[in-house]
Amino acid sequence: MIVKILVAAGVALALSATASAQISDAGDPEAFAKELRGAEPDPLSSAGADPWEGFNRKMFAFNDAVDTALFVPAAKVYRATTHKKQRKGIRNFLANARTPVVLINDLLQGEFKRAGETAGRFVVNTSIGFGGMGDPAERIGIPQHSEDFGQTLAVWGVPSGPYVVLPFFGPSSVRDGLGAGVDTTLDPVFWISTPSARYTGYSRAGVTLVSVREPLIEPLADIKKNSLDYYASFRSFYMQARKREIANGRANFDDLPDIGDFEEFDEIE
Amino acid sequence: MRATTKPFAWRLGAMIAAVVWPLYAAPAAADEAAEAYIQSVLDEAEPILGEADDDALFDGLAALVDKYVDMRRVGLFTLGQYARQMTAEQKEEYLPLFKEYATQIYQNALSNYSGQKLNVKNSVDRSERDIIVNSRIADARPGDSFADITVHWRVYRDREGKMTVVDAGADNVWLAIEQRSQFTSIIANNGGGVKGIDALLAQLREQVGS
């Protein structure tokens, strides 16, 4: 228990540190100019914008090796031993079990309508959806969505910080990595330390891993096969998709690179 | 007294509404010509996506991409700031290589929609020349894996008014942007400039050859 409180405290401390660092940056014109550059449509198009690229590439290679050696085979076994409908049920169950985390983040973001949807889905799916295995809420028109504390911080205006590839967890940013830490502490299961709760926690983590990886077996293999630079390709896909998640799927075409970037080539011929 | 106040209040309300309403009711600026253009492309794609034979599907998609995607423009875009640093010889080699590479990517991405029909849903014009057209799977049932996916098309209208496709994406993830991220990264990590572009060309050659 003490360890857990320390984890929570450490996360909180790190958060306040980033927050104050942000405030102290506010008056510095150089930092401001840097931030403006960071706001360019595709900050990762220039090599300087992934300051930890060297470290990240090593981590990425490590994760890729672990993925190939362990996660993909595990996901394949999972696919071979379960039926498509069962996997769908397990995905539903895991999403339903994550409700407390999603709900808290909905509320922290001031997304009250979505918070209502989250709560409504939990009630419907836990009861007539057999403890969350089914998703009758989807059929009656309350679609599923996910939230995490990294997104909440983004909504609060905390910049993402540099791109970072975390061992085992994969691509993230400083902000989203901290957010993932906070989400862990928001989960009620985290605070119960009976042996069975611990067992539940570990098995849930294991099942989550194969359940998330299984539908991605082919898409990721495709990206790997089709890319010249798997690391850069993955980084771009991740960053673009993450931006969409933070915007809660609302289409935002404002920060695309300008069409002028396409147009200026009219002169070079 | 009462009888006159009420109509006045009503009229005032109507006046305010008349001024304010268009501000809210104005749809996100759309471009009907670009929508019609993409719909015609999607109509043409329908029988191709219906091909049961993989070779016919891929050949059909390649022909479609060749007809509508401005690969020269996209290819130069994906080089970012390095486009201007290319030598004439490099450019001569790069453009056909890029076209072959990008066509493969389009084939792979579009073949995922095999057996489906896409229809234009709406559009957003970022400018007169730069229009995003959104499309969705026709007749998707809730729960289908494709049901919630929006496929975007970026339409470029040149000075003469001719339209071409310069990028495609799904759910706000765009292909050319991802390619630019890769290409500029490869060039930068291989010494940048002409030397870096040579490295990119070598990798493209290898990828396309395989």
Coordinates of C-alpha atoms in Angstrom, one line a residue:
Chain A
M1 CA 0.0 0.0 0.0
I2 CA 2.8 2.4 0.9
V3 CA 4.5 1.7 -2.4
K4 CA 1.2 2.6 -4.2
I5 CA 0.8 5.9 -2.3
L6 CA 4.4 6.6 -3.2
V7 CA 3.7 5.9 -6.9
A8 CA 0.7 8.2 -6.8
A9 CA 2.7 10.9 -5.0
G10 CA 5.6 10.6 -7.4
V11 CA 3.3 11.0 -10.4
A12 CA 1.7 14.0 -8.8
L13 CA 5.1 15.5 -8.1
A14 CA 6.3 15.0 -11.6
L15 CA 3.1 16.5 -12.9
S16 CA 3.4 19.7 -10.8
A17 CA 7.0 19.9 -11.9
T18 CA 6.0 19.9 -15.6
A19 CA 3.3 22.4 -14.8
S20 CA 5.7 24.8 -13.1
A21 CA 8.3 24.3 -15.8
Q22 CA 5.6 25.4 -18.2
I23 CA 4.8 28.5 -16.3
S24 CA 8.4 29.6 -16.0
D25 CA 8.7 29.2 -19.7
A26 CA 5.8 31.6 -20.3
G27 CA 7.8 34.8 -20.4
D28 CA 10.8 33.6 -22.3
P29 CA 10.6 34.8 -25.9
E30 CA 13.0 32.1 -27.0
A31 CA 10.9 29.4 -25.5
F32 CA 7.8 31.0 -27.0
A33 CA 9.4 31.0 -30.4
K34 CA 10.3 27.3 -29.9
E35 CA 6.7 26.5 -29.0
L36 CA 5.6 28.3 -32.1
R37 CA 7.9 26.1 -34.2
G38 CA 6.6 23.2 -32.3
A39 CA 3.1 24.1 -33.4
E40 CA 4.1 23.7 -37.0
P41 CA 1.8 21.3 -38.8
D42 CA 4.2 18.4 -38.9
P43 CA 6.8 19.1 -36.2
L44 CA 8.5 15.8 -36.9
S45 CA 9.3 16.5 -40.5
S46 CA 12.5 18.1 -39.4
A47 CA 15.0 15.8 -37.6
G48 CA 15.5 18.3 -34.8
A49 CA 12.0 17.9 -33.4
D50 CA 12.4 14.5 -32.0
P51 CA 15.2 15.4 -29.6
W52 CA 15.5 12.0 -28.1
E53 CA 15.5 10.2 -31.4
G54 CA 18.7 8.3 -30.6
F55 CA 17.3 6.8 -27.4
N56 CA 13.9 6.4 -28.9
R57 CA 15.2 4.4 -31.8
K58 CA 17.0 2.0 -29.4
M59 CA 13.9 1.6 -27.3
F60 CA 11.9 1.1 -30.5
A61 CA 14.2 -1.6 -31.7
F62 CA 14.1 -3.3 -28.3
N63 CA 10.3 -3.1 -28.2
D64 CA 10.1 -4.5 -31.7
A65 CA 12.3 -7.4 -30.7
V66 CA 10.1 -8.2 -27.7
D67 CA 7.0 -7.7 -29.8
T68 CA 8.3 -10.1 -32.5
A69 CA 9.5 -12.7 -30.0
L70 CA 6.7 -12.6 -27.4
F71 CA 3.7 -10.4 -28.0
V72 CA 3.0 -11.4 -31.6
P73 CA 3.3 -15.2 -30.9
A74 CA 1.1 -14.7 -27.8
A75 CA -1.5 -12.8 -29.8
K76 CA -1.4 -15.5 -32.4
V77 CA -2.1 -18.2 -29.8
Y78 CA -4.9 -16.1 -28.4
R79 CA -6.3 -15.8 -31.9
A80 CA -6.0 -19.6 -32.5
T81 CA -7.6 -20.5 -29.2
T82 CA -10.6 -18.1 -29.2
H83 CA -13.5 -17.4 -31.5
K84 CA -14.0 -14.0 -33.0
K85 CA -17.1 -13.5 -30.9
Q86 CA -15.3 -14.4 -27.7
R87 CA -12.5 -12.0 -28.5
K88 CA -15.1 -9.3 -29.1
G89 CA -16.7 -10.1 -25.7
I90 CA -13.3 -9.9 -24.0
R91 CA -12.6 -6.6 -25.7
N92 CA -16.0 -5.3 -24.4
F93 CA -15.4 -6.7 -21.0
L94 CA -12.0 -5.0 -20.7
A95 CA -13.4 -1.7 -22.0
N96 CA -16.2 -1.9 -19.5
A97 CA -13.8 -2.6 -16.6
R98 CA -11.9 0.6 -17.6
T99 CA -15.1 2.6 -17.0
P100 CA -14.0 4.3 -13.8
V101 CA -10.8 5.7 -15.4
V102 CA -12.7 6.9 -18.5
L103 CA -15.5 8.5 -16.4
I104 CA -13.1 10.4 -14.2
N105 CA -11.3 11.7 -17.3
D106 CA -14.5 12.7 -19.0
L107 CA -15.4 14.7 -15.9
L108 CA -12.0 16.3 -15.6
Q109 CA -12.3 17.4 -19.2
G110 CA -15.7 18.9 -18.7
E111 CA -17.2 16.5 -21.2
F112 CA -20.4 16.0 -19.2
K113 CA -22.4 14.6 -22.1
R114 CA -19.7 12.0 -22.7
A115 CA -19.5 11.3 -19.0
G116 CA -23.2 10.6 -19.0
E117 CA -22.7 8.2 -22.0
T118 CA -19.8 6.5 -20.1
A119 CA -22.0 6.0 -17.0
G120 CA -25.0 4.9 -19.0
R121 CA -23.0 2.4 -21.0
F122 CA -21.6 0.9 -17.7
V123 CA -25.1 0.4 -16.3
V124 CA -26.5 -1.1 -19.5
N125 CA -23.6 -3.3 -20.4
T126 CA -22.9 -4.5 -16.9
S127 CA -26.5 -5.5 -16.4
I128 CA -28.1 -6.7 -19.6
G129 CA -24.7 -7.0 -21.3
F130 CA -23.7 -9.9 -19.0
G131 CA -21.1 -8.1 -16.9
G132 CA -19.7 -6.2 -19.8
M133 CA -19.2 -9.0 -22.3
G134 CA -21.9 -7.7 -24.5
D135 CA -22.3 -4.2 -25.8
P136 CA -26.1 -3.6 -26.0
A137 CA -25.4 0.1 -25.3
E138 CA -23.8 0.4 -28.7
R139 CA -26.9 -1.0 -30.3
I140 CA -29.2 1.4 -28.6
G141 CA -27.0 4.2 -29.8
I142 CA -24.5 5.0 -27.0
P143 CA -21.2 4.5 -28.8
Q144 CA -18.1 3.6 -26.9
H145 CA -15.2 6.0 -26.4
S146 CA -12.1 6.0 -24.4
E147 CA -10.2 8.7 -22.4
D148 CA -7.0 8.8 -20.5
F149 CA -5.3 11.3 -18.3
G150 CA -2.8 12.2 -21.0
Q151 CA -5.8 13.5 -23.1
T152 CA -7.1 15.3 -20.0
L153 CA -3.8 17.1 -19.6
A154 CA -3.9 18.0 -23.3
V155 CA -7.3 19.4 -23.0
W156 CA -6.0 21.5 -20.0
G157 CA -3.4 22.9 -22.3
V158 CA -0.3 20.9 -21.2
P159 CA 2.0 20.5 -24.2
S160 CA 2.9 17.0 -25.1
G161 CA 6.6 17.4 -24.6
P162 CA 9.1 15.4 -26.6
Y163 CA 8.1 12.1 -28.3
V164 CA 9.3 9.2 -26.2
V165 CA 9.3 5.5 -26.8
L166 CA 8.8 3.7 -23.4
P167 CA 10.2 0.2 -22.9
F168 CA 7.3 -2.3 -23.3
F169 CA 4.6 0.4 -23.5
G170 CA 5.7 1.8 -26.8
P171 CA 5.3 5.2 -28.3
S172 CA 4.2 8.0 -26.0
S173 CA 5.1 11.5 -25.0
V174 CA 6.3 12.9 -21.7
R175 CA 2.8 14.1 -21.0
D176 CA 1.0 10.9 -22.1
G177 CA 3.5 8.7 -20.2
L178 CA 2.7 10.6 -17.0
G179 CA -0.9 10.4 -17.8
A180 CA -0.7 6.6 -18.1
G181 CA 0.8 6.6 -14.6
V182 CA -2.1 8.7 -13.3
D183 CA -4.6 6.4 -15.0
T184 CA -3.1 3.4 -13.1
T185 CA -3.8 5.2 -9.8
L186 CA -7.4 6.1 -10.9
D187 CA -8.2 2.4 -11.2
P188 CA -9.9 1.1 -8.1
V189 CA -8.2 -2.3 -8.5
F190 CA -4.8 -0.5 -8.0
W191 CA -5.8 0.4 -4.4
I192 CA -6.8 -3.1 -3.3
S193 CA -3.9 -5.3 -2.2
T194 CA -5.4 -8.7 -1.5
P195 CA -3.7 -11.6 -3.3
S196 CA -6.8 -12.1 -5.5
A197 CA -6.9 -8.4 -6.5
R198 CA -3.3 -8.6 -7.5
Y199 CA -3.9 -11.7 -9.4
T200 CA -6.9 -9.9 -11.1
G201 CA -4.6 -7.0 -12.0
Y202 CA -1.9 -9.1 -13.5
S203 CA -4.3 -11.3 -15.5
R204 CA -6.2 -8.3 -16.7
A205 CA -2.9 -6.7 -17.9
G206 CA -2.0 -9.9 -19.7
V207 CA -5.3 -10.3 -21.4
T208 CA -5.4 -6.6 -22.3
L209 CA -2.0 -7.1 -24.0
V210 CA -3.1 -10.0 -26.3
S211 CA -6.5 -8.5 -26.8
V212 CA -5.0 -5.2 -28.0
R213 CA -2.3 -6.8 -30.1
E214 CA -4.4 -9.4 -31.8
P215 CA -6.4 -7.2 -34.3
L216 CA -3.1 -5.3 -35.0
I217 CA -1.1 -8.3 -36.2
E218 CA -1.7 -7.7 -39.9
P219 CA -1.9 -3.9 -40.0
L220 CA 1.4 -3.5 -38.1
A221 CA 3.1 -6.2 -40.2
D222 CA 1.9 -4.2 -43.3
I223 CA 3.3 -0.9 -42.0
K224 CA 6.6 -2.6 -41.2
K225 CA 6.8 -4.2 -44.7
N226 CA 5.8 -1.1 -46.6
S227 CA 7.9 1.5 -44.8
L228 CA 11.4 2.5 -45.5
D229 CA 11.9 3.7 -42.0
Y230 CA 9.6 1.8 -39.6
Y231 CA 10.5 4.0 -36.7
A232 CA 9.6 7.3 -38.5
S233 CA 6.5 5.8 -40.0
F234 CA 5.2 4.5 -36.7
R235 CA 6.0 7.8 -35.1
S236 CA 3.9 9.7 -37.7
F237 CA 1.0 7.3 -37.5
Y238 CA 1.0 7.5 -33.7
M239 CA 1.2 11.3 -33.6
Q240 CA -1.6 11.8 -36.1
A241 CA -3.9 9.3 -34.4
R242 CA -3.2 10.6 -31.0
K243 CA -4.1 14.1 -32.1
R244 CA -7.4 12.8 -33.3
E245 CA -8.0 11.0 -29.9
I246 CA -7.4 14.2 -28.0
A247 CA -9.9 16.0 -30.2
N248 CA -12.3 13.2 -29.4
G249 CA -12.6 12.3 -33.0
R250 CA -13.8 15.7 -34.1
A251 CA -12.5 16.4 -37.5
N252 CA -9.8 19.0 -37.4
F253 CA -8.2 19.9 -40.6
D254 CA -6.7 23.2 -39.5
D255 CA -3.3 21.9 -38.5
L256 CA -2.6 20.0 -41.7
P257 CA 0.4 21.2 -43.6
D258 CA -0.6 24.0 -45.9
I259 CA -1.6 23.2 -49.5
G260 CA 1.1 25.8 -50.4
D261 CA 3.5 23.0 -49.5
F262 CA 2.0 21.2 -52.5
E263 CA 1.7 24.3 -54.5
E264 CA 5.2 25.8 -54.3
F265 CA 6.5 23.1 -56.6
D266 CA 4.8 24.7 -59.5
E267 CA 7.9 26.9 -59.8
I268 CA 10.5 24.1 -59.7
E269 CA 10.3 22.3 -62.9
Chain B
M1 CA -50.5 47.8 -24.1
R2 CA -49.9 44.1 -23.7
A3 CA -51.1 43.4 -27.2
T4 CA -48.5 45.8 -28.7
T5 CA -45.6 44.7 -26.5
K6 CA -45.8 41.1 -27.4
P7 CA -45.5 41.5 -31.1
F8 CA -42.7 44.0 -30.6
A9 CA -40.8 41.6 -28.4
W10 CA -41.5 39.0 -31.0
R11 CA -40.3 41.2 -33.8
L12 CA -37.2 42.1 -31.9
G13 CA -36.5 38.5 -31.3
A14 CA -37.0 37.7 -35.0
M15 CA -34.7 40.5 -35.9
I16 CA -32.0 39.3 -33.5
A17 CA -32.5 35.8 -34.8
A18 CA -32.3 37.0 -38.4
V19 CA -28.9 38.5 -37.7
V20 CA -27.5 35.8 -35.5
W21 CA -29.0 32.7 -37.1
P22 CA -26.9 32.7 -40.2
L23 CA -23.8 32.8 -38.0
Y24 CA -24.8 29.5 -36.5
A25 CA -26.6 28.0 -39.4
A26 CA -23.9 28.6 -42.0
P27 CA -22.6 25.1 -42.7
A28 CA -18.9 24.5 -42.4
A29 CA -18.0 25.8 -45.8
A30 CA -18.3 23.0 -48.3
D31 CA -17.3 22.7 -51.9
E32 CA -19.9 21.0 -54.0
A33 CA -17.7 20.7 -57.1
A34 CA -15.0 18.9 -55.2
E35 CA -17.6 16.6 -53.6
A36 CA -19.0 15.7 -57.0
Y37 CA -15.5 15.1 -58.3
I38 CA -14.6 12.7 -55.5
Q39 CA -18.0 11.0 -55.8
S40 CA -17.3 10.3 -59.5
V41 CA -13.9 8.8 -58.5
L42 CA -15.7 6.6 -55.8
D43 CA -18.3 5.5 -58.4
E44 CA -15.5 4.5 -60.7
A45 CA -13.8 2.7 -57.8
E46 CA -16.9 0.6 -56.9
P47 CA -16.6 -2.1 -59.6
I48 CA -12.9 -2.3 -59.0
L49 CA -13.3 -2.8 -55.3
G50 CA -15.9 -5.5 -56.2
E51 CA -13.3 -7.5 -58.1
A52 CA -12.9 -11.0 -56.6
D53 CA -9.6 -11.5 -58.3
D54 CA -6.6 -9.9 -56.4
D55 CA -4.6 -9.1 -59.6
A56 CA -7.6 -7.4 -61.2
L57 CA -8.2 -5.5 -57.9
F58 CA -4.6 -4.3 -57.7
D59 CA -4.3 -3.4 -61.4
G60 CA -7.6 -1.6 -61.3
L61 CA -6.6 0.4 -58.2
A62 CA -3.2 1.3 -59.8
A63 CA -5.0 2.6 -62.9
L64 CA -7.4 4.6 -60.8
V65 CA -4.5 6.1 -58.7
D66 CA -2.6 6.9 -61.9
K67 CA -5.6 8.7 -63.3
Y68 CA -6.5 10.9 -60.3
V69 CA -3.5 11.3 -57.9
D70 CA -1.0 14.0 -58.8
M71 CA 2.0 11.9 -57.9
R72 CA 4.5 14.5 -59.0
R73 CA 3.1 17.0 -56.6
V74 CA 2.8 14.5 -53.8
G75 CA 6.3 13.2 -54.4
L76 CA 7.8 16.7 -54.0
F77 CA 5.7 17.4 -51.0
T78 CA 7.0 14.3 -49.2
L79 CA 10.5 15.6 -49.5
G80 CA 9.7 18.7 -47.4
Q81 CA 12.5 21.2 -47.4
Y82 CA 14.7 18.8 -49.3
A83 CA 12.7 19.1 -52.5
R84 CA 14.7 22.2 -53.5
Q85 CA 18.0 20.6 -52.8
M86 CA 17.6 17.8 -55.2
T87 CA 19.8 17.7 -58.3
A88 CA 18.1 17.3 -61.7
E89 CA 19.4 13.7 -62.0
Q90 CA 18.1 12.8 -58.6
K91 CA 14.7 14.3 -59.4
E92 CA 14.6 12.3 -62.6
E93 CA 15.1 9.1 -60.7
Y94 CA 13.0 10.0 -57.7
L95 CA 9.7 10.9 -59.3
P96 CA 9.1 7.5 -61.1
L97 CA 10.4 5.6 -58.0
F98 CA 8.1 7.6 -55.7
K99 CA 5.2 7.0 -58.0
E100 CA 5.7 3.2 -57.9
Y101 CA 6.2 3.2 -54.1
A102 CA 3.2 5.4 -53.4
T103 CA 1.0 3.4 -55.8
Q104 CA 1.8 0.3 -53.8
I105 CA 0.8 2.1 -50.6
Y106 CA -2.5 3.3 -52.1
Q107 CA -3.2 -0.2 -53.4
N108 CA -2.6 -1.7 -50.0
A109 CA -4.7 0.9 -48.2
L110 CA -7.6 0.9 -50.7
S111 CA -7.7 -2.9 -51.0
N112 CA -8.9 -3.0 -47.3
Y113 CA -12.1 -1.6 -48.6
S114 CA -12.6 -4.4 -51.1
G115 CA -16.2 -5.3 -51.5
Q116 CA -17.4 -2.0 -50.1
K117 CA -18.7 1.1 -51.6
L118 CA -17.7 4.6 -50.4
N119 CA -19.9 7.6 -50.6
V120 CA -19.1 11.3 -50.1
K121 CA -20.5 12.6 -46.9
N122 CA -19.4 16.2 -46.8
S123 CA -16.5 18.5 -47.4
V124 CA -14.5 21.2 -45.7
D125 CA -12.7 23.8 -47.8
R126 CA -9.5 25.0 -46.1
S127 CA -9.2 27.4 -49.0
E128 CA -10.5 27.7 -52.5
R129 CA -7.7 25.5 -53.7
D130 CA -7.5 23.1 -50.9
I131 CA -10.6 21.0 -50.1
I132 CA -11.0 18.0 -47.8
V133 CA -13.8 15.6 -48.9
N134 CA -15.0 13.1 -46.4
S135 CA -16.5 9.7 -47.4
R136 CA -18.0 6.9 -45.5
I137 CA -18.8 3.2 -46.2
A138 CA -22.2 2.9 -47.7
D139 CA -24.8 0.8 -45.8
A140 CA -22.5 0.1 -42.9
R141 CA -24.3 -1.6 -39.9
P142 CA -23.4 -0.4 -36.4
G143 CA -20.7 -2.8 -35.1
D144 CA -19.1 -3.3 -38.5
S145 CA -15.3 -2.7 -38.3
F146 CA -15.6 -0.1 -41.0
A147 CA -18.8 1.5 -39.8
D148 CA -17.2 4.4 -38.0
I149 CA -14.3 5.1 -40.3
T150 CA -14.2 8.3 -42.3
V151 CA -12.0 8.2 -45.4
H152 CA -10.7 11.6 -46.4
W153 CA -9.5 12.9 -49.7
R154 CA -7.5 16.0 -50.1
V155 CA -8.4 17.7 -53.3
Y156 CA -6.1 20.2 -54.9
R157 CA -7.6 22.7 -57.4
D158 CA -5.0 24.3 -59.6
R159 CA -5.0 27.7 -61.1
E160 CA -6.9 26.6 -64.1
G161 CA -9.6 25.0 -61.9
K162 CA -8.5 21.4 -62.6
M163 CA -8.9 19.1 -59.6
T164 CA -6.6 16.3 -58.5
V165 CA -6.2 14.2 -55.4
V166 CA -3.0 15.0 -53.4
D167 CA -3.6 13.0 -50.2
A168 CA -5.8 10.4 -48.7
G169 CA -6.3 9.4 -45.1
A170 CA -8.6 7.5 -42.7
D171 CA -9.7 9.0 -39.4
N172 CA -7.3 12.0 -39.6
V173 CA -4.3 9.9 -40.4
W174 CA -2.8 10.9 -43.7
L175 CA -0.6 9.0 -46.1
A176 CA 1.5 11.8 -47.6
I177 CA 2.2 13.3 -44.2
E178 CA 3.4 10.0 -42.9
Q179 CA 5.6 9.5 -46.0
R180 CA 7.0 13.0 -45.5
S181 CA 7.9 12.1 -42.0
Q182 CA 9.7 9.0 -43.1
F183 CA 11.5 10.5 -46.1
T184 CA 12.8 13.6 -44.3
S185 CA 13.9 11.5 -41.4
I186 CA 15.9 9.2 -43.8
I187 CA 17.5 12.1 -45.6
A188 CA 18.4 13.9 -42.3
N189 CA 19.8 10.7 -40.8
N190 CA 22.0 10.2 -43.8
G191 CA 23.8 13.5 -43.8
G192 CA 21.0 15.6 -45.3
G193 CA 21.1 17.4 -48.7
V194 CA 22.2 15.6 -51.8
K195 CA 23.9 12.8 -49.9
G196 CA 20.8 12.2 -47.8
I197 CA 18.6 12.2 -50.9
D198 CA 20.9 9.6 -52.5
A199 CA 20.4 7.4 -49.4
L200 CA 16.6 7.8 -49.8
L201 CA 16.8 6.9 -53.4
A202 CA 18.8 3.7 -52.6
Q203 CA 16.1 2.7 -50.1
L204 CA 13.3 3.4 -52.4
R205 CA 14.9 1.4 -55.2
E206 CA 15.3 -1.5 -52.8
Q207 CA 11.7 -1.3 -51.6
V208 CA 10.2 -1.0 -55.0
G209 CA 12.3 -3.8 -56.4
S210 CA 11.3 -6.2 -53.7

